[in-house]
Amino acid sequence: MTTIDPRFERSVRRWLRAYPRRWRLRRSDEVVALLADLAAPGATRVDLRTAAGLVRSGWATRARTRPPLRHALAYRLLDRRVPTRYRGWVRDDLEGANAPVRVLVTVAVTYAVISVLLPLVTGERPRPPSSLTGAVLMGMATGLLSRGPWQFRKQARKHLVAEPGEELTSDSLLFGMVMRDRLTARGTVGTGVVAVAAVGLAAVAACLLAPTRLATGACGQGCVETVSRTRDGVSPALLAVLAAALVVGVLASVLSRRRLRRLVPLRPAQHARRLIRPNSRHALLVGMISAYFFGLAWVEGTGRADLFLCVGVAVAALLVLPALLVAWRAARSGPDDLALVDVLTIARTGRLRAVDTYREGLVPALVPTD
């Protein structure tokens, strides 16, 4: 069997993205092998004529297999089921990499309708978004992204599970027992280290640079209220708290390192587990949460709000970051089947993760043979 140049394969797969996702999953390997046989010796990329043909055929396939506009709008706006022959399009919509992006688009459209269109209809002048509005929108997006797997199962049950009497297709799903999906430790822990380190650095900077802080003051007999106090430099008590958090975090990381070294080789076999790599939803979720804390550090660090929450964020980051670094090293040097939940459970509790069991889920009704 002829070895395919990785550069040529990447070039072919890049142009094959013009085809629907379901088509690529079933036929992309065949197309890559065929074009590699037809290519000139030593070719590292697809020629322009072949690339144009792939794009033209891919978009034609998309147009031929997508539902009519009335069905697509009913699905998007009213959550209606589309005809059976377009079930593959729905499955691509639910499982594709762009699904998390549509969550952000939904939040943006909701904001545009509420803050722009409604004021125009009522004759008022649209106002720019406030900090509170931005925080609410980010919270909405984070909540929707965190519900991704649950939302997918809910939508798949409604749109992809065949009803009694319906024709089964290769994209139909049925109820069955499935493996549990677990994130891989390698790569996932590294992302967490970068996010926690960046957020912790921003929070510590806010603690050091914030011009005001939130304090309590007496407002009468038996009455206490919160007041804003101007800071005259960094409080020694605050520095002591941050230093103590870092020391405790380092000591905890030493304990976590011993636990990981001792228990990772003793993990039980996980036959009902499927390891998955982080996808775009995870990346967006981490980015949204990090952006929220960056915004909090900016608001308190510049004096737009009194220093309060960033102290807790900085302490939490200093407590967690050393142990995360230890977990990252263990994940890099550990076996390939090491899951994120294994590393976190061992580092946190000193116990092995229980063996995963099969759970009820959705399985393909038919296995494609073409």
Tab-separated table of C-alpha atoms in Angstrom:
chain	number	residue	atom	x	y	z
A	1	MET	CA	0.000	0.000	0.000
A	2	THR	CA	1.385	3.389	-1.036
A	3	THR	CA	2.006	5.831	1.782
A	4	ILE	CA	0.159	9.118	1.317
A	5	ASP	CA	2.082	12.310	1.953
A	6	PRO	CA	0.514	13.950	5.056
A	7	ARG	CA	0.695	17.353	3.368
A	8	PHE	CA	-1.253	16.056	0.377
A	9	GLU	CA	-3.833	14.422	2.647
A	10	ARG	CA	-4.330	17.656	4.588
A	11	SER	CA	-4.796	19.534	1.332
A	12	VAL	CA	-7.457	17.084	0.118
A	13	ARG	CA	-9.335	17.122	3.419
A	14	ARG	CA	-9.236	20.912	3.471
A	15	TRP	CA	-11.028	21.098	0.122
A	16	LEU	CA	-13.394	18.278	1.076
A	17	ARG	CA	-14.867	20.521	3.746
A	18	ALA	CA	-17.089	21.835	0.972
A	19	TYR	CA	-19.022	18.564	1.318
A	20	PRO	CA	-21.500	17.921	4.145
A	21	ARG	CA	-20.102	16.432	7.322
A	22	ARG	CA	-22.003	13.150	6.943
A	23	TRP	CA	-20.588	12.695	3.433
A	24	ARG	CA	-17.028	13.309	4.628
A	25	LEU	CA	-17.352	10.779	7.457
A	26	ARG	CA	-18.330	8.038	5.008
A	27	ARG	CA	-16.311	8.770	1.885
A	28	SER	CA	-13.407	11.108	2.629
A	29	ASP	CA	-10.878	8.286	3.082
A	30	GLU	CA	-11.793	6.851	-0.327
A	31	VAL	CA	-11.447	10.236	-2.019
A	32	VAL	CA	-8.084	10.884	-0.364
A	33	ALA	CA	-6.755	7.508	-1.530
A	34	LEU	CA	-8.122	7.988	-5.064
A	35	LEU	CA	-6.677	11.479	-5.499
A	36	ALA	CA	-3.351	10.316	-4.082
A	37	ASP	CA	-3.203	7.602	-6.763
A	38	LEU	CA	-4.056	10.093	-9.514
A	39	ALA	CA	-1.701	12.836	-8.322
A	40	ALA	CA	1.719	13.418	-9.807
A	41	PRO	CA	4.665	11.841	-7.975
A	42	GLY	CA	5.795	13.994	-5.064
A	43	ALA	CA	2.663	16.181	-5.063
A	44	THR	CA	2.080	17.912	-1.735
A	45	ARG	CA	-1.207	19.636	-2.531
A	46	VAL	CA	-4.244	19.313	-4.758
A	47	ASP	CA	-4.007	21.117	-8.088
A	48	LEU	CA	-6.303	24.083	-8.689
A	49	ARG	CA	-8.573	22.305	-11.168
A	50	THR	CA	-9.211	19.389	-8.818
A	51	ALA	CA	-9.777	21.741	-5.893
A	52	ALA	CA	-12.334	23.740	-7.872
A	53	GLY	CA	-14.103	20.512	-8.813
A	54	LEU	CA	-14.252	19.410	-5.188
A	55	VAL	CA	-15.704	22.732	-4.090
A	56	ARG	CA	-18.273	22.770	-6.894
A	57	SER	CA	-19.369	19.189	-6.251
A	58	GLY	CA	-19.385	19.706	-2.494
A	59	TRP	CA	-21.678	22.703	-2.614
A	60	ALA	CA	-23.912	20.908	-5.112
A	61	THR	CA	-24.174	18.007	-2.666
A	62	ARG	CA	-25.060	20.389	0.148
A	63	ALA	CA	-27.761	22.059	-1.953
A	64	ARG	CA	-29.189	18.715	-3.050
A	65	THR	CA	-29.375	17.208	0.434
A	66	ARG	CA	-30.550	20.190	2.490
A	67	PRO	CA	-34.293	20.557	3.215
A	68	PRO	CA	-36.441	23.153	1.453
A	69	LEU	CA	-36.621	26.585	3.019
A	70	ARG	CA	-40.017	26.011	4.637
A	71	HIS	CA	-38.779	22.893	6.433
A	72	ALA	CA	-35.505	24.547	7.461
A	73	LEU	CA	-37.321	27.571	8.916
A	74	ALA	CA	-39.820	25.355	10.730
A	75	TYR	CA	-36.896	23.442	12.232
A	76	ARG	CA	-34.940	26.559	13.211
A	77	LEU	CA	-37.764	28.725	14.498
A	78	LEU	CA	-40.428	26.264	15.651
A	79	ASP	CA	-38.293	23.196	16.445
A	80	ARG	CA	-40.330	21.058	14.037
A	81	ARG	CA	-39.184	17.699	12.696
A	82	VAL	CA	-38.048	17.666	9.087
A	83	PRO	CA	-38.965	14.877	6.638
A	84	THR	CA	-37.093	11.610	7.025
A	85	ARG	CA	-34.939	12.046	3.917
A	86	TYR	CA	-33.344	15.163	5.436
A	87	ARG	CA	-32.454	13.552	8.744
A	88	GLY	CA	-28.767	13.538	7.839
A	89	TRP	CA	-28.856	17.324	7.542
A	90	VAL	CA	-30.336	17.556	11.044
A	91	ARG	CA	-27.678	15.231	12.423
A	92	ASP	CA	-24.946	17.382	10.913
A	93	ASP	CA	-26.606	20.417	12.438
A	94	LEU	CA	-26.624	18.877	15.921
A	95	GLU	CA	-23.238	17.136	15.862
A	96	GLY	CA	-21.213	19.506	13.687
A	97	ALA	CA	-18.378	21.698	14.908
A	98	ASN	CA	-20.414	24.856	14.244
A	99	ALA	CA	-23.143	23.969	16.747
A	100	PRO	CA	-21.502	25.964	19.600
A	101	VAL	CA	-21.120	28.965	17.301
A	102	ARG	CA	-24.861	28.942	16.719
A	103	VAL	CA	-25.315	29.258	20.483
A	104	LEU	CA	-23.357	32.504	20.453
A	105	VAL	CA	-25.297	33.693	17.404
A	106	THR	CA	-28.548	32.965	19.257
A	107	VAL	CA	-27.418	35.084	22.207
A	108	ALA	CA	-26.310	37.903	19.890
A	109	VAL	CA	-29.615	37.858	18.002
A	110	THR	CA	-31.540	37.901	21.287
A	111	TYR	CA	-29.599	40.956	22.398
A	112	ALA	CA	-30.113	42.679	19.044
A	113	VAL	CA	-33.870	42.125	19.193
A	114	ILE	CA	-34.196	43.374	22.777
A	115	SER	CA	-31.803	46.322	22.708
A	116	VAL	CA	-31.997	47.497	19.086
A	117	LEU	CA	-35.163	46.406	17.311
A	118	LEU	CA	-37.615	46.922	20.171
A	119	PRO	CA	-36.433	50.504	20.891
A	120	LEU	CA	-36.700	51.304	17.180
A	121	VAL	CA	-40.250	49.967	17.080
A	122	THR	CA	-41.275	51.968	20.151
A	123	GLY	CA	-39.575	55.115	18.873
A	124	GLU	CA	-36.795	55.138	21.452
A	125	ARG	CA	-33.093	55.469	20.788
A	126	PRO	CA	-31.031	52.270	21.068
A	127	ARG	CA	-28.508	52.374	23.882
A	128	PRO	CA	-25.026	50.841	23.895
A	129	PRO	CA	-24.680	47.724	26.047
A	130	SER	CA	-23.762	48.290	29.672
A	131	SER	CA	-21.340	46.204	31.715
A	132	LEU	CA	-24.273	44.469	33.382
A	133	THR	CA	-25.780	43.613	30.003
A	134	GLY	CA	-22.468	42.180	28.832
A	135	ALA	CA	-22.183	40.075	31.981
A	136	VAL	CA	-25.726	38.756	31.538
A	137	LEU	CA	-25.084	37.879	27.889
A	138	MET	CA	-21.857	36.088	28.774
A	139	GLY	CA	-23.684	34.212	31.516
A	140	MET	CA	-26.372	33.150	29.046
A	141	ALA	CA	-23.788	31.954	26.534
A	142	THR	CA	-21.831	30.084	29.206
A	143	GLY	CA	-24.965	28.383	30.491
A	144	LEU	CA	-26.033	27.306	27.012
A	145	LEU	CA	-22.571	25.996	26.147
A	146	SER	CA	-22.311	24.044	29.408
A	147	ARG	CA	-25.608	22.313	28.573
A	148	GLY	CA	-24.257	21.134	25.228
A	149	PRO	CA	-24.348	17.323	25.721
A	150	TRP	CA	-27.703	17.428	27.501
A	151	GLN	CA	-29.150	19.707	24.831
A	152	PHE	CA	-27.837	17.447	22.068
A	153	ARG	CA	-29.450	14.365	23.604
A	154	LYS	CA	-32.716	16.239	23.999
A	155	GLN	CA	-32.720	17.445	20.390
A	156	ALA	CA	-31.564	14.085	19.052
A	157	ARG	CA	-34.397	12.302	20.843
A	158	LYS	CA	-36.884	14.609	19.168
A	159	HIS	CA	-35.463	14.897	15.660
A	160	LEU	CA	-33.381	11.769	15.015
A	161	VAL	CA	-35.136	8.928	16.841
A	162	ALA	CA	-37.424	7.162	14.400
A	163	GLU	CA	-41.098	7.205	15.288
A	164	PRO	CA	-43.278	4.097	14.888
A	165	GLY	CA	-43.886	3.427	11.217
A	166	GLU	CA	-41.120	5.737	9.971
A	167	GLU	CA	-38.526	4.553	7.494
A	168	LEU	CA	-35.110	3.901	9.022
A	169	THR	CA	-32.100	5.564	7.426
A	170	SER	CA	-28.383	5.512	8.152
A	171	ASP	CA	-28.870	8.744	10.124
A	172	SER	CA	-31.749	7.473	12.268
A	173	LEU	CA	-31.116	6.748	15.938
A	174	LEU	CA	-32.620	4.276	18.368
A	175	PHE	CA	-32.444	3.923	22.131
A	176	GLY	CA	-29.678	1.647	23.374
A	177	MET	CA	-26.764	1.283	25.779
A	178	VAL	CA	-23.704	3.378	24.975
A	179	MET	CA	-20.270	4.045	26.417
A	180	ARG	CA	-19.587	7.021	28.630
A	181	ASP	CA	-17.660	9.844	27.020
A	182	ARG	CA	-14.711	11.137	29.034
A	183	LEU	CA	-12.294	13.895	28.118
A	184	THR	CA	-8.693	12.848	27.651
A	185	ALA	CA	-6.282	14.104	30.282
A	186	ARG	CA	-3.552	14.870	27.770
A	187	GLY	CA	-4.223	18.290	26.301
A	188	THR	CA	-7.265	19.019	28.445
A	189	VAL	CA	-5.300	19.620	31.641
A	190	GLY	CA	-2.900	21.863	29.731
A	191	THR	CA	-5.783	24.057	28.617
A	192	GLY	CA	-6.942	24.302	32.217
A	193	VAL	CA	-3.458	25.290	33.371
A	194	VAL	CA	-3.263	28.104	30.824
A	195	ALA	CA	-6.753	29.379	31.670
A	196	VAL	CA	-6.273	29.280	35.452
A	197	ALA	CA	-2.819	30.866	35.214
A	198	ALA	CA	-4.081	33.706	33.021
A	199	VAL	CA	-7.147	34.338	35.188
A	200	GLY	CA	-5.086	34.140	38.373
A	201	LEU	CA	-2.523	36.596	37.026
A	202	ALA	CA	-5.262	39.056	36.084
A	203	ALA	CA	-6.914	38.701	39.498
A	204	VAL	CA	-3.623	39.192	41.367
A	205	ALA	CA	-2.885	42.273	39.256
A	206	ALA	CA	-6.318	43.653	40.140
A	207	CYS	CA	-5.627	43.017	43.838
A	208	LEU	CA	-2.381	44.971	43.603
A	209	LEU	CA	-3.581	47.843	41.407
A	210	ALA	CA	-7.210	48.447	42.421
A	211	PRO	CA	-7.621	52.034	43.720
A	212	THR	CA	-10.628	51.272	45.937
A	213	ARG	CA	-11.918	48.362	47.976
A	214	LEU	CA	-15.250	47.302	49.383
A	215	ALA	CA	-15.462	47.637	53.158
A	216	THR	CA	-18.074	47.696	55.888
A	217	GLY	CA	-18.960	50.635	58.069
A	218	ALA	CA	-21.393	51.408	60.852
A	219	CYS	CA	-24.518	53.306	59.869
A	220	GLY	CA	-26.048	53.470	63.320
A	221	GLN	CA	-26.667	51.307	66.329
A	222	GLY	CA	-26.711	47.676	65.236
A	223	CYS	CA	-26.490	48.659	61.570
A	224	VAL	CA	-23.691	47.822	59.148
A	225	GLU	CA	-23.405	48.915	55.525
A	226	THR	CA	-20.922	48.418	52.723
A	227	VAL	CA	-18.862	51.441	51.774
A	228	SER	CA	-16.134	52.236	49.267
A	229	ARG	CA	-12.702	52.942	50.726
A	230	THR	CA	-9.711	54.412	48.922
A	231	ARG	CA	-6.655	52.178	49.141
A	232	ASP	CA	-3.336	53.596	50.280
A	233	GLY	CA	-1.061	50.995	48.742
A	234	VAL	CA	-1.363	47.235	49.049
A	235	SER	CA	-2.511	45.962	52.406
A	236	PRO	CA	-0.002	43.675	54.191
A	237	ALA	CA	-2.931	41.487	55.210
A	238	LEU	CA	-3.866	40.976	51.546
A	239	LEU	CA	-0.286	40.062	50.648
A	240	ALA	CA	-0.220	37.608	53.546
A	241	VAL	CA	-3.454	35.978	52.358
A	242	LEU	CA	-2.141	35.601	48.795
A	243	ALA	CA	1.195	34.219	50.008
A	244	ALA	CA	-0.565	31.766	52.330
A	245	ALA	CA	-2.782	30.582	49.459
A	246	LEU	CA	0.284	29.961	47.300
A	247	VAL	CA	2.055	28.032	50.079
A	248	VAL	CA	-1.007	25.872	50.722
A	249	GLY	CA	-1.336	25.256	46.985
A	250	VAL	CA	2.291	24.122	46.718
A	251	LEU	CA	1.913	21.780	49.698
A	252	ALA	CA	-1.279	20.348	48.217
A	253	SER	CA	0.500	19.822	44.891
A	254	VAL	CA	3.172	17.726	46.629
A	255	LEU	CA	0.450	15.493	48.041
A	256	SER	CA	-1.274	15.303	44.647
A	257	ARG	CA	1.989	14.311	42.991
A	258	ARG	CA	2.467	11.404	45.381
A	259	ARG	CA	-1.098	10.252	44.825
A	260	LEU	CA	-0.775	10.370	41.047
A	261	ARG	CA	2.531	8.498	41.025
A	262	ARG	CA	1.108	5.765	43.235
A	263	LEU	CA	-2.390	5.315	41.818
A	264	VAL	CA	-2.221	6.059	38.083
A	265	PRO	CA	-0.565	2.678	37.301
A	266	LEU	CA	-3.260	0.918	39.382
A	267	ARG	CA	-6.261	2.210	37.429
A	268	PRO	CA	-8.833	-0.467	36.544
A	269	ALA	CA	-9.669	-1.232	32.931
A	270	GLN	CA	-12.495	0.913	31.577
A	271	HIS	CA	-14.355	-1.117	28.954
A	272	ALA	CA	-17.450	1.104	29.016
A	273	ARG	CA	-15.552	4.337	28.413
A	274	ARG	CA	-14.818	6.274	25.244
A	275	LEU	CA	-12.136	8.941	25.368
A	276	ILE	CA	-12.794	12.121	23.410
A	277	ARG	CA	-10.646	15.145	22.727
A	278	PRO	CA	-11.799	18.672	23.589
A	279	ASN	CA	-13.890	20.177	20.810
A	280	SER	CA	-14.954	23.676	19.845
A	281	ARG	CA	-17.656	23.730	22.515
A	282	HIS	CA	-15.107	23.121	25.254
A	283	ALA	CA	-12.795	25.781	23.818
A	284	LEU	CA	-15.601	28.342	23.661
A	285	LEU	CA	-16.743	27.458	27.170
A	286	VAL	CA	-13.254	27.931	28.620
A	287	GLY	CA	-12.875	31.143	26.639
A	288	MET	CA	-16.191	32.551	27.857
A	289	ILE	CA	-15.483	31.759	31.511
A	290	SER	CA	-11.976	33.203	31.237
A	291	ALA	CA	-13.311	36.331	29.536
A	292	TYR	CA	-15.805	36.788	32.361
A	293	PHE	CA	-13.038	36.739	34.976
A	294	PHE	CA	-10.823	38.976	32.828
A	295	GLY	CA	-13.667	41.466	32.679
A	296	LEU	CA	-14.104	41.247	36.436
A	297	ALA	CA	-10.389	41.899	36.981
A	298	TRP	CA	-10.499	44.870	34.605
A	299	VAL	CA	-13.562	46.370	36.301
A	300	GLU	CA	-12.117	46.095	39.800
A	301	GLY	CA	-8.512	46.800	38.835
A	302	THR	CA	-9.393	50.089	37.124
A	303	GLY	CA	-11.647	51.320	39.910
A	304	ARG	CA	-14.939	50.959	38.056
A	305	ALA	CA	-15.966	48.691	40.915
A	306	ASP	CA	-14.548	48.237	44.394
A	307	LEU	CA	-12.071	45.427	44.944
A	308	PHE	CA	-13.862	42.419	46.402
A	309	LEU	CA	-14.477	39.418	44.151
A	310	CYS	CA	-10.990	39.409	42.634
A	311	VAL	CA	-9.524	38.592	46.037
A	312	GLY	CA	-11.429	35.319	46.089
A	313	VAL	CA	-10.533	34.576	42.465
A	314	ALA	CA	-6.835	35.206	43.122
A	315	VAL	CA	-6.831	33.013	46.231
A	316	ALA	CA	-8.627	30.189	44.404
A	317	ALA	CA	-6.211	30.363	41.456
A	318	LEU	CA	-3.149	30.274	43.727
A	319	LEU	CA	-4.583	27.284	45.585
A	320	VAL	CA	-5.414	25.297	42.445
A	321	LEU	CA	-2.640	26.192	39.991
A	322	PRO	CA	0.246	24.200	41.586
A	323	ALA	CA	-1.848	21.024	41.691
A	324	LEU	CA	-2.943	21.601	38.097
A	325	LEU	CA	0.691	21.850	37.029
A	326	VAL	CA	1.385	18.514	38.705
A	327	ALA	CA	-1.661	16.989	37.001
A	328	TRP	CA	-0.479	18.377	33.660
A	329	ARG	CA	2.904	16.688	34.030
A	330	ALA	CA	1.215	13.429	35.028
A	331	ALA	CA	-1.075	13.624	31.991
A	332	ARG	CA	1.827	14.266	29.612
A	333	SER	CA	3.871	11.340	30.900
A	334	GLY	CA	0.916	9.062	31.637
A	335	PRO	CA	-0.735	6.439	29.425
A	336	ASP	CA	-2.825	7.392	26.415
A	337	ASP	CA	-6.042	6.071	27.972
A	338	LEU	CA	-5.792	8.380	30.987
A	339	ALA	CA	-8.966	10.438	31.345
A	340	LEU	CA	-9.302	13.877	32.859
A	341	VAL	CA	-11.704	12.580	35.486
A	342	ASP	CA	-9.112	9.980	36.569
A	343	VAL	CA	-6.434	12.608	37.136
A	344	LEU	CA	-8.724	14.977	39.016
A	345	THR	CA	-10.213	12.244	41.215
A	346	ILE	CA	-6.826	10.830	42.191
A	347	ALA	CA	-5.247	14.244	42.798
A	348	ARG	CA	-8.198	15.517	44.819
A	349	THR	CA	-9.258	12.491	46.874
A	350	GLY	CA	-6.366	10.032	46.678
A	351	ARG	CA	-8.746	7.330	45.430
A	352	LEU	CA	-9.209	5.542	42.138
A	353	ARG	CA	-12.128	6.449	39.936
A	354	ALA	CA	-14.903	3.868	39.932
A	355	VAL	CA	-15.316	1.740	36.831
A	356	ASP	CA	-17.643	3.398	34.330
A	357	THR	CA	-20.774	1.524	33.309
A	358	TYR	CA	-22.808	1.647	30.144
A	359	ARG	CA	-25.633	4.163	30.143
A	360	GLU	CA	-28.800	4.600	28.162
A	361	GLY	CA	-28.251	6.639	25.041
A	362	LEU	CA	-28.790	6.766	21.307
A	363	VAL	CA	-27.241	4.388	18.787
A	364	PRO	CA	-27.416	4.305	14.961
A	365	ALA	CA	-30.444	2.423	13.691
A	366	LEU	CA	-28.566	1.219	10.615
A	367	VAL	CA	-24.870	0.820	9.916
A	368	PRO	CA	-23.962	2.231	6.472
A	369	THR	CA	-22.266	-0.300	4.206
A	370	ASP	CA	-21.374	1.928	1.264
